PDB file of C-alpha atoms in Angstrom:
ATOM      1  CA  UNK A  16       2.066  21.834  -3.803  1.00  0.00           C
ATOM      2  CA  UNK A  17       0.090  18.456  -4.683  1.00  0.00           C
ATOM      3  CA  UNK A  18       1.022  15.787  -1.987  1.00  0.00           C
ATOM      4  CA  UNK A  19       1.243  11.885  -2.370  1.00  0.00           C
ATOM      5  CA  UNK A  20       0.623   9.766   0.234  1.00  0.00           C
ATOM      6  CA  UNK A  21       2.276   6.873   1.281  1.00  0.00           C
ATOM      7  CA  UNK A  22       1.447   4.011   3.700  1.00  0.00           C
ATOM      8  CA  UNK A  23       3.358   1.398   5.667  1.00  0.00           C
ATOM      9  CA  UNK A  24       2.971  -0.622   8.413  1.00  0.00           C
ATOM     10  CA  UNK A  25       4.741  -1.856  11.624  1.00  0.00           C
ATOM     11  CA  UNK A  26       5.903  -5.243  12.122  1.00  0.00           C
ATOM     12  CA  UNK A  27       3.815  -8.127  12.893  1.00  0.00           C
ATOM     13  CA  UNK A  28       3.639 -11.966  13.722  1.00  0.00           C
ATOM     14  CA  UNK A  29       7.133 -11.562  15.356  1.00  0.00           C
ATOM     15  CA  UNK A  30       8.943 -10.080  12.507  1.00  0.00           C
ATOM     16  CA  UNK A  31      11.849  -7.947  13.745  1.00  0.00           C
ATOM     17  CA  UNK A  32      10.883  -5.489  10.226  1.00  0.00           C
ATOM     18  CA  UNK A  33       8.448  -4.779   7.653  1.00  0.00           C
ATOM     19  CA  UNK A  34       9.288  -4.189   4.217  1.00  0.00           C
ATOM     20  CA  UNK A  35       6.290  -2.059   3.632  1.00  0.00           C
ATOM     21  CA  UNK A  36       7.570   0.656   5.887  1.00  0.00           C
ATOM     22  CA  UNK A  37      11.378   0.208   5.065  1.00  0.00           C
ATOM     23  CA  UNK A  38      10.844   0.486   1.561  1.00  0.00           C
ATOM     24  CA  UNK A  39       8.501   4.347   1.577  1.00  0.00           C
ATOM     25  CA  UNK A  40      10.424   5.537   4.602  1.00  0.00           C
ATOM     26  CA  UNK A  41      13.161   6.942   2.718  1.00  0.00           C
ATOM     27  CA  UNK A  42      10.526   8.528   0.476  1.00  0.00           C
ATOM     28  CA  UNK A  43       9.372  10.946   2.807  1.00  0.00           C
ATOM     29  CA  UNK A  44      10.235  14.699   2.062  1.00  0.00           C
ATOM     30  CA  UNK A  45      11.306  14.598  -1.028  1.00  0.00           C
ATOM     31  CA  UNK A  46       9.507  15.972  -4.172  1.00  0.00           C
ATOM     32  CA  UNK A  47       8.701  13.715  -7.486  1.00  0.00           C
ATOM     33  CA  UNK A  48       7.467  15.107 -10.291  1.00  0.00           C
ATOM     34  CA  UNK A  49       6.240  18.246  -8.830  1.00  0.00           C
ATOM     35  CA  UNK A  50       4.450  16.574  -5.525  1.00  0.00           C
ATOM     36  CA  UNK A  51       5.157  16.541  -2.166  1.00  0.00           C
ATOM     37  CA  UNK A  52       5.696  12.628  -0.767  1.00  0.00           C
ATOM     38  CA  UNK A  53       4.490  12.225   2.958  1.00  0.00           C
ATOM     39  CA  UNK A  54       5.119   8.948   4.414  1.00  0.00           C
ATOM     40  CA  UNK A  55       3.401   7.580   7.700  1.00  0.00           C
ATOM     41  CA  UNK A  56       3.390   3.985   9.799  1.00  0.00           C
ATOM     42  CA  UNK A  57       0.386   2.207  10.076  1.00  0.00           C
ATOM     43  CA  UNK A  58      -0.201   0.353  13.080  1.00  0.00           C
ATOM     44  CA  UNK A  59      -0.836  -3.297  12.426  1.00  0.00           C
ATOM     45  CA  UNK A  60      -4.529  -3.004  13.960  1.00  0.00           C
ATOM     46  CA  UNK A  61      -7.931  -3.237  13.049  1.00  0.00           C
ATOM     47  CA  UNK A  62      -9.532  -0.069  13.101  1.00  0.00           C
ATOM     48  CA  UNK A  63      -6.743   1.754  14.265  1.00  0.00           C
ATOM     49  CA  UNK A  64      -4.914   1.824  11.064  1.00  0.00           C
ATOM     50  CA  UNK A  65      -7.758   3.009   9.741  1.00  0.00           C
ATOM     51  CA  UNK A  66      -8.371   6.373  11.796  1.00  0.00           C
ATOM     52  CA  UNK A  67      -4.557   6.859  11.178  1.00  0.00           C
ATOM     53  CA  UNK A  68      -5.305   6.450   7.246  1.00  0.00           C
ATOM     54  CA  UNK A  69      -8.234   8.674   7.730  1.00  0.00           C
ATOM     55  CA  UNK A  70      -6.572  11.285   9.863  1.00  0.00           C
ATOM     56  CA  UNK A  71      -3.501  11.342   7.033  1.00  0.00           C
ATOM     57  CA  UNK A  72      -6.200  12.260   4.117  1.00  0.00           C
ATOM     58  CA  UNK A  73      -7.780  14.659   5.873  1.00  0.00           C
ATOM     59  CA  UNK A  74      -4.746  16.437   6.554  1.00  0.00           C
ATOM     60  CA  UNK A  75      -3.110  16.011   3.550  1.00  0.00           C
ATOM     61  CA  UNK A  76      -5.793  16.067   1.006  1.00  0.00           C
ATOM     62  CA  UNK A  77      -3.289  13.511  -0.983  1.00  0.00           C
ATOM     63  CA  UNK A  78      -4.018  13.728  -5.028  1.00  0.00           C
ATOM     64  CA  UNK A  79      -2.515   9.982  -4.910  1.00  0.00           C
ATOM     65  CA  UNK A  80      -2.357   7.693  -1.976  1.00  0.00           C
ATOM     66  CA  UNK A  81      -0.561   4.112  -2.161  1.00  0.00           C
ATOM     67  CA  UNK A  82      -0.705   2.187   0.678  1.00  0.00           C
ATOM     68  CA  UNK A  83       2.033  -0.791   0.473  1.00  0.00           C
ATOM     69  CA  UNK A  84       1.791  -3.788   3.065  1.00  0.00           C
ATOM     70  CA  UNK A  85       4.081  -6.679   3.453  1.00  0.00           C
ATOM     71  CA  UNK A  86       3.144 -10.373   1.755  1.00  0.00           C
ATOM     72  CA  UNK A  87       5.422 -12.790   3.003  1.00  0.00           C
ATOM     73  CA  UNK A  88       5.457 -16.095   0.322  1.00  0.00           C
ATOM     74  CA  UNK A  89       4.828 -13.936  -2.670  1.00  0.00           C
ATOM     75  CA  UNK A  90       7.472 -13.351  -5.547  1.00  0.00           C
ATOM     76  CA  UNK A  91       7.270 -10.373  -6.748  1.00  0.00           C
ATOM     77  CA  UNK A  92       5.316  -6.570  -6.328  1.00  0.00           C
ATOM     78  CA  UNK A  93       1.639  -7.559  -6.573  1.00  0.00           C
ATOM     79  CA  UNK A  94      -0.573  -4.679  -8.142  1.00  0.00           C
ATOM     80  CA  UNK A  95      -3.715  -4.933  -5.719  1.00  0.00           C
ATOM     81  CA  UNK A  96      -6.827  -4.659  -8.312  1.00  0.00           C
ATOM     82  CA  UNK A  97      -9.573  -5.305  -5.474  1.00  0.00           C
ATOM     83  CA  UNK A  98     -10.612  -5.009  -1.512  1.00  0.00           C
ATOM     84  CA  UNK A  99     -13.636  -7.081   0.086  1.00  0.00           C
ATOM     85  CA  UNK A 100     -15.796  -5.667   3.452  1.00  0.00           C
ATOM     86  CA  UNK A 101     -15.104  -8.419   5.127  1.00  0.00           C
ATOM     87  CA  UNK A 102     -12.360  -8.124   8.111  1.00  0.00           C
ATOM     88  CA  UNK A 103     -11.535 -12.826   8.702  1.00  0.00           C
ATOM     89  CA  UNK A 104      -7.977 -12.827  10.281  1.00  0.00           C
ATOM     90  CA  UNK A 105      -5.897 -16.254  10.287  1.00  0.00           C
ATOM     91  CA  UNK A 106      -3.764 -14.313  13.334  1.00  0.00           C
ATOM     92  CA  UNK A 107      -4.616 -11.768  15.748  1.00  0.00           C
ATOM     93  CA  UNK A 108      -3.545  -8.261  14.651  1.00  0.00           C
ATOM     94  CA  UNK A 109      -0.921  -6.623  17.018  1.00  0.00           C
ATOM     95  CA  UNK A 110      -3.152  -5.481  19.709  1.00  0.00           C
ATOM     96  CA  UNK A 111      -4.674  -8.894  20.341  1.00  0.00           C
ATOM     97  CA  UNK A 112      -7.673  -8.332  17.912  1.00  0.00           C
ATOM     98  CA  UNK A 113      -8.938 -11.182  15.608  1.00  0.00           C
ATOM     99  CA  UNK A 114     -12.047 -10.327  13.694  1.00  0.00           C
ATOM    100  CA  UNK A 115     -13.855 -13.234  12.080  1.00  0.00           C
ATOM    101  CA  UNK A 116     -16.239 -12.672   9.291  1.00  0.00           C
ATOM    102  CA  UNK A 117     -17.204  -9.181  10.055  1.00  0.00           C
ATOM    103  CA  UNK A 118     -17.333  -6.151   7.635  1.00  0.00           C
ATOM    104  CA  UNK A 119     -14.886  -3.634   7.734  1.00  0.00           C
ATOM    105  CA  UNK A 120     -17.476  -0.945   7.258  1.00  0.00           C
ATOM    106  CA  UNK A 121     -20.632  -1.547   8.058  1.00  0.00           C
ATOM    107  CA  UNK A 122     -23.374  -1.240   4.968  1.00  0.00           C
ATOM    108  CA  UNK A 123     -20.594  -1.123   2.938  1.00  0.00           C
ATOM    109  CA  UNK A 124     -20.642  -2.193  -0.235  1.00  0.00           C
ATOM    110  CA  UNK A 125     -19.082  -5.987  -0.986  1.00  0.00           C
ATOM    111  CA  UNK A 126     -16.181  -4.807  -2.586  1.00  0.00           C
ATOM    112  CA  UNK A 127     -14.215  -1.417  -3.836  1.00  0.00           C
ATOM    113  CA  UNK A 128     -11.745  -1.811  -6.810  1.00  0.00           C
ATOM    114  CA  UNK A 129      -8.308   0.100  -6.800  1.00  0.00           C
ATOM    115  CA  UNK A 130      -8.110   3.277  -9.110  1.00  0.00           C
ATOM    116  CA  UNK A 131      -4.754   3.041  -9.609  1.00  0.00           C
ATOM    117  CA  UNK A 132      -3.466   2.351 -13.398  1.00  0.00           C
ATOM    118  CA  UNK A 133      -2.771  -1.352 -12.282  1.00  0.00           C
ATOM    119  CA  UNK A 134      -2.181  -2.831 -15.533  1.00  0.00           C
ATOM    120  CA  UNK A 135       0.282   0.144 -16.390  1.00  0.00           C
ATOM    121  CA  UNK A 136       2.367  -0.050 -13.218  1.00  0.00           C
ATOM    122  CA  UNK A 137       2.710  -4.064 -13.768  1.00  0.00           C
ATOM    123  CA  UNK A 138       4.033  -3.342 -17.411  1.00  0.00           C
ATOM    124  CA  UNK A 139       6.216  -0.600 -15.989  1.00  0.00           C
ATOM    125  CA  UNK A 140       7.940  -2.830 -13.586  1.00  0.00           C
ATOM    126  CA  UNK A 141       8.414  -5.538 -15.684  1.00  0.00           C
ATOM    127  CA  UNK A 142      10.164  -3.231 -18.828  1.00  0.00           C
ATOM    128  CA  UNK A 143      12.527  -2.188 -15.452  1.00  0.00           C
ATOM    129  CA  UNK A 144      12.962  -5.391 -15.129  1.00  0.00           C
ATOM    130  CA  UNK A 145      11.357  -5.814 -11.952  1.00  0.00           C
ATOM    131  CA  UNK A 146       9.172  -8.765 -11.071  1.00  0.00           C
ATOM    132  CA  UNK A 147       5.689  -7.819 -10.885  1.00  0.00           C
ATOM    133  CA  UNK A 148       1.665  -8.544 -11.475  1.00  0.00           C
ATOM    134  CA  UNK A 149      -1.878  -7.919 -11.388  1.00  0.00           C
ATOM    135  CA  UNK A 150      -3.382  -9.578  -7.495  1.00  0.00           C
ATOM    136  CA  UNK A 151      -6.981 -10.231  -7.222  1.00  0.00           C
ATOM    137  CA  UNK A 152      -6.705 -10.626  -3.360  1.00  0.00           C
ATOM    138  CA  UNK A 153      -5.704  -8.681  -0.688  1.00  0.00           C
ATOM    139  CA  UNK A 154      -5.976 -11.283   1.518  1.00  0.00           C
ATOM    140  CA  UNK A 155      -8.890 -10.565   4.789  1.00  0.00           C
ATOM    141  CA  UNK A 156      -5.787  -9.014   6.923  1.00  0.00           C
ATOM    142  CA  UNK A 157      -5.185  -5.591   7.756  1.00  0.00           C
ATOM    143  CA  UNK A 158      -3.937  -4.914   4.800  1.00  0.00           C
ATOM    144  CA  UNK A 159      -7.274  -5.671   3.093  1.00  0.00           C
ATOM    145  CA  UNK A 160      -8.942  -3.951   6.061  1.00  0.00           C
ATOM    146  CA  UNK A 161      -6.837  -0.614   5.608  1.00  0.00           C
ATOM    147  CA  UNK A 162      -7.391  -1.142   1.272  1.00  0.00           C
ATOM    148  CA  UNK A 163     -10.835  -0.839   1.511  1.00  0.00           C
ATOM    149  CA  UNK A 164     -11.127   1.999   3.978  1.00  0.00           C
ATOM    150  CA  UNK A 165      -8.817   3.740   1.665  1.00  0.00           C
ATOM    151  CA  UNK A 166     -11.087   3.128  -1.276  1.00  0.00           C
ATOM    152  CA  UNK A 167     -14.574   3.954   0.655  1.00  0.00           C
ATOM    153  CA  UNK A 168     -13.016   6.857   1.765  1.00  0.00           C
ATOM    154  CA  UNK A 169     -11.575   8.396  -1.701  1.00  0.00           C
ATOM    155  CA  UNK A 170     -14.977   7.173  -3.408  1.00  0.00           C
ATOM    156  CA  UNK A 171     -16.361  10.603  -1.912  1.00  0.00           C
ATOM    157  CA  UNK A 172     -12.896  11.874  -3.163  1.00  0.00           C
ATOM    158  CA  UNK A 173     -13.143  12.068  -6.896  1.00  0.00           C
ATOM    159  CA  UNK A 174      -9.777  14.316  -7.124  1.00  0.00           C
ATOM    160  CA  UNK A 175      -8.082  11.345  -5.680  1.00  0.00           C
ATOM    161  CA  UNK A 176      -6.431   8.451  -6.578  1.00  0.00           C
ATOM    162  CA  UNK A 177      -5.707   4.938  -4.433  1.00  0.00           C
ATOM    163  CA  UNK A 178      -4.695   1.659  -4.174  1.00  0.00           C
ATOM    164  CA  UNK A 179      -2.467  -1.042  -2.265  1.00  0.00           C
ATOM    165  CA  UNK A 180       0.653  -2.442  -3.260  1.00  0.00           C
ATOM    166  CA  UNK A 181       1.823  -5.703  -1.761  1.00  0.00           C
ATOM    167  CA  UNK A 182       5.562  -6.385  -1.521  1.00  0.00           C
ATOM    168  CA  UNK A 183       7.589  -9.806  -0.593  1.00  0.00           C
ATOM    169  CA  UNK A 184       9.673 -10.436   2.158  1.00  0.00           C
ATOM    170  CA  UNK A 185      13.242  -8.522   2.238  1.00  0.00           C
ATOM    171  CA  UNK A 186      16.377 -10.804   1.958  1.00  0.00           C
ATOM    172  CA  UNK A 187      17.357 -11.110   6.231  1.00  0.00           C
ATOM    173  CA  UNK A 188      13.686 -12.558   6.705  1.00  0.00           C
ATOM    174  CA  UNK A 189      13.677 -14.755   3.953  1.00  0.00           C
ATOM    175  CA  UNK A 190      16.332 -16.375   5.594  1.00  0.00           C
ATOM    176  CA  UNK A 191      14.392 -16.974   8.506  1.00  0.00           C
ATOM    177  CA  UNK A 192      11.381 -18.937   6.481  1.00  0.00           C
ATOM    178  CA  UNK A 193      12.851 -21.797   4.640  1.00  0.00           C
ATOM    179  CA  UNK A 194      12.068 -21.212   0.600  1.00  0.00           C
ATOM    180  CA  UNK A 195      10.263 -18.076   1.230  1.00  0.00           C
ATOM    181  CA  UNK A 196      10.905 -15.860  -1.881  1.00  0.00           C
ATOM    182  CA  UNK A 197      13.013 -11.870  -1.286  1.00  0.00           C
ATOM    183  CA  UNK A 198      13.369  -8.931  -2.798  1.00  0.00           C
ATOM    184  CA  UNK A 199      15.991  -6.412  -2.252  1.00  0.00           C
ATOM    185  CA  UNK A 200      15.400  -3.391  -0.383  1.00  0.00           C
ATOM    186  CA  UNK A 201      16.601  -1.334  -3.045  1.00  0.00           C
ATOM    187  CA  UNK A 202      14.455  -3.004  -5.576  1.00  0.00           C
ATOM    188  CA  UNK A 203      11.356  -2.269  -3.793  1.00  0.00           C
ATOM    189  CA  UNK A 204      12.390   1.170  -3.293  1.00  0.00           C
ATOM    190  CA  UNK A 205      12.302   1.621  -7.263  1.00  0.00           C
ATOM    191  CA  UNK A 206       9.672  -0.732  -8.089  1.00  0.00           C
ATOM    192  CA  UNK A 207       7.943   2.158  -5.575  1.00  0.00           C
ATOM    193  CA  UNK A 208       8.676   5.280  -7.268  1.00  0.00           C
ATOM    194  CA  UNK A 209       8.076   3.394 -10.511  1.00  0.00           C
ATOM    195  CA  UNK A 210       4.754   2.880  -9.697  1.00  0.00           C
ATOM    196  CA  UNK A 211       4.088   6.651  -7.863  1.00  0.00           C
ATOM    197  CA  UNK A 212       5.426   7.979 -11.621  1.00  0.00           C
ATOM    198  CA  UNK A 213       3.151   5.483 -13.542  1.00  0.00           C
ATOM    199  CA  UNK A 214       0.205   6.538 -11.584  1.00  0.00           C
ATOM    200  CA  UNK A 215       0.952  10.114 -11.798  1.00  0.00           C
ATOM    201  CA  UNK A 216       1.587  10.103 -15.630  1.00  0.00           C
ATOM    202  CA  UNK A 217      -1.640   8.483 -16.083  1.00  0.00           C
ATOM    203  CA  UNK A 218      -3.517  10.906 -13.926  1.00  0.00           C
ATOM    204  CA  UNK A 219      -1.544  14.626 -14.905  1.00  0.00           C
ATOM    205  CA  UNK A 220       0.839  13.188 -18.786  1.00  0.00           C
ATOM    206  CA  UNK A 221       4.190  13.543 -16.488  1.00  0.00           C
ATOM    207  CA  UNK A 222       6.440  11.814 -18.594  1.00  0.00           C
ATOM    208  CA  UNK A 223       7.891   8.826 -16.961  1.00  0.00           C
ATOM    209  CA  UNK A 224      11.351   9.582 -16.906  1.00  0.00           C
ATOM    210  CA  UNK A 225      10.843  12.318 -14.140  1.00  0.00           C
ATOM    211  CA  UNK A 226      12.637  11.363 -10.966  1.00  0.00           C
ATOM    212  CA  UNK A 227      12.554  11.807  -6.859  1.00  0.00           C
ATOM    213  CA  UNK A 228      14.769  14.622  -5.339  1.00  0.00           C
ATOM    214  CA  UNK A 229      15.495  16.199  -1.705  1.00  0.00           C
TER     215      UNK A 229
END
């Protein structure tokens, strides 16, 4: 059976949760529209998120992965359309690192654009009724970091598909960060399969009415 992958991370800059991993966790094991999801926890590290990524695909062989990282501040699911080689973090990651203005891969080229249907999955959330867009950053995090390993890596994978998937806070650390905008658990949850079905019914005709089971 054809396998999608799905990434999340751990929590970082003292939050007690990430949405990214909350949201696929419940994913994992079940099929959806024919394929196999697998669901793993990226580590928020430089370089170590990226073996784990790299380990995953070579396991897996994934005909679709989405990797889906937490964006605290933003309002709604943000479609990732591009990721840069360059690794400039505000923070230090969770094991102390705090690359400035280095490359994520060396020789790399400057930039890798998602092959996910991007425009598709946007207009597919928002006829749900689920607050979405098109980003044109990824931000120089580890979620950029791990976004453009993922596309250098599936650029010698034709057969497969990838992109990232950025997701606001959920509702209990919202309430932590005055204003900050939320989303509801479960309405990441479907604005997630929504966009696994969009991208597989561009990629194989599934029709998108086709749903996630045990």
């Amino acid at each position: 059976m054809k396998t999608v992958l799905l990434m999340g991370f751990e929590p970082f800059e003292q939050e007690v949760v990430n949405p990214s991993w909350e949201a696929i966790a419940g994913f994992h094991g079940q099929i959806m529209a024919g394929y196999h999801i697998v669901c793993r926890q990226l580590p928020c590290v430089f370089g170590e998120s990226l073996d784990m990524l790299f380990t995953a695909i070579d396991r897996f062989s994934p005909s679709l992965v989405i990797a889906v990282g937490q964006a605290g501040g933003r309002t709604d699911i943000s479609i990732e359309r591009i990721a840069i080689n360059i690794d400039d973090a505000r923070i230090a990651d969770n094991k102390g690192n705090q690359p400035i203005d280095q490359p994520v891969i060396a020789d790399g080229p400057t930039a890798w654009l998602s092959t996910l249907p991007i425009k598709s999955i946007v207009w597919a959330l928002q006829q749900a009724g689920i607050p979405a867009s098109v980003s044109q950053t990824a931000g120089t995090f580890v979620c950029n970091h791990v976004m453009y390993g993922l596309l250098h890596m599936l650029s010698q994978r034709p057969m497969s598909k990838g992109g990232f998937i950025h997701i606001p806070y959920l509702p209990q650390q919202a309430a932590a960060h005055l204003g900050a905008a939320s989303m509801s658990l479960e309405t990441m949850q479907r604005g997630i399969e929504i966009a696994i079905l969009t991208a597989l019914s561009v990629e194989t005709d599934i029709p998108l009415t086709g749903g996630a089971t045990h």
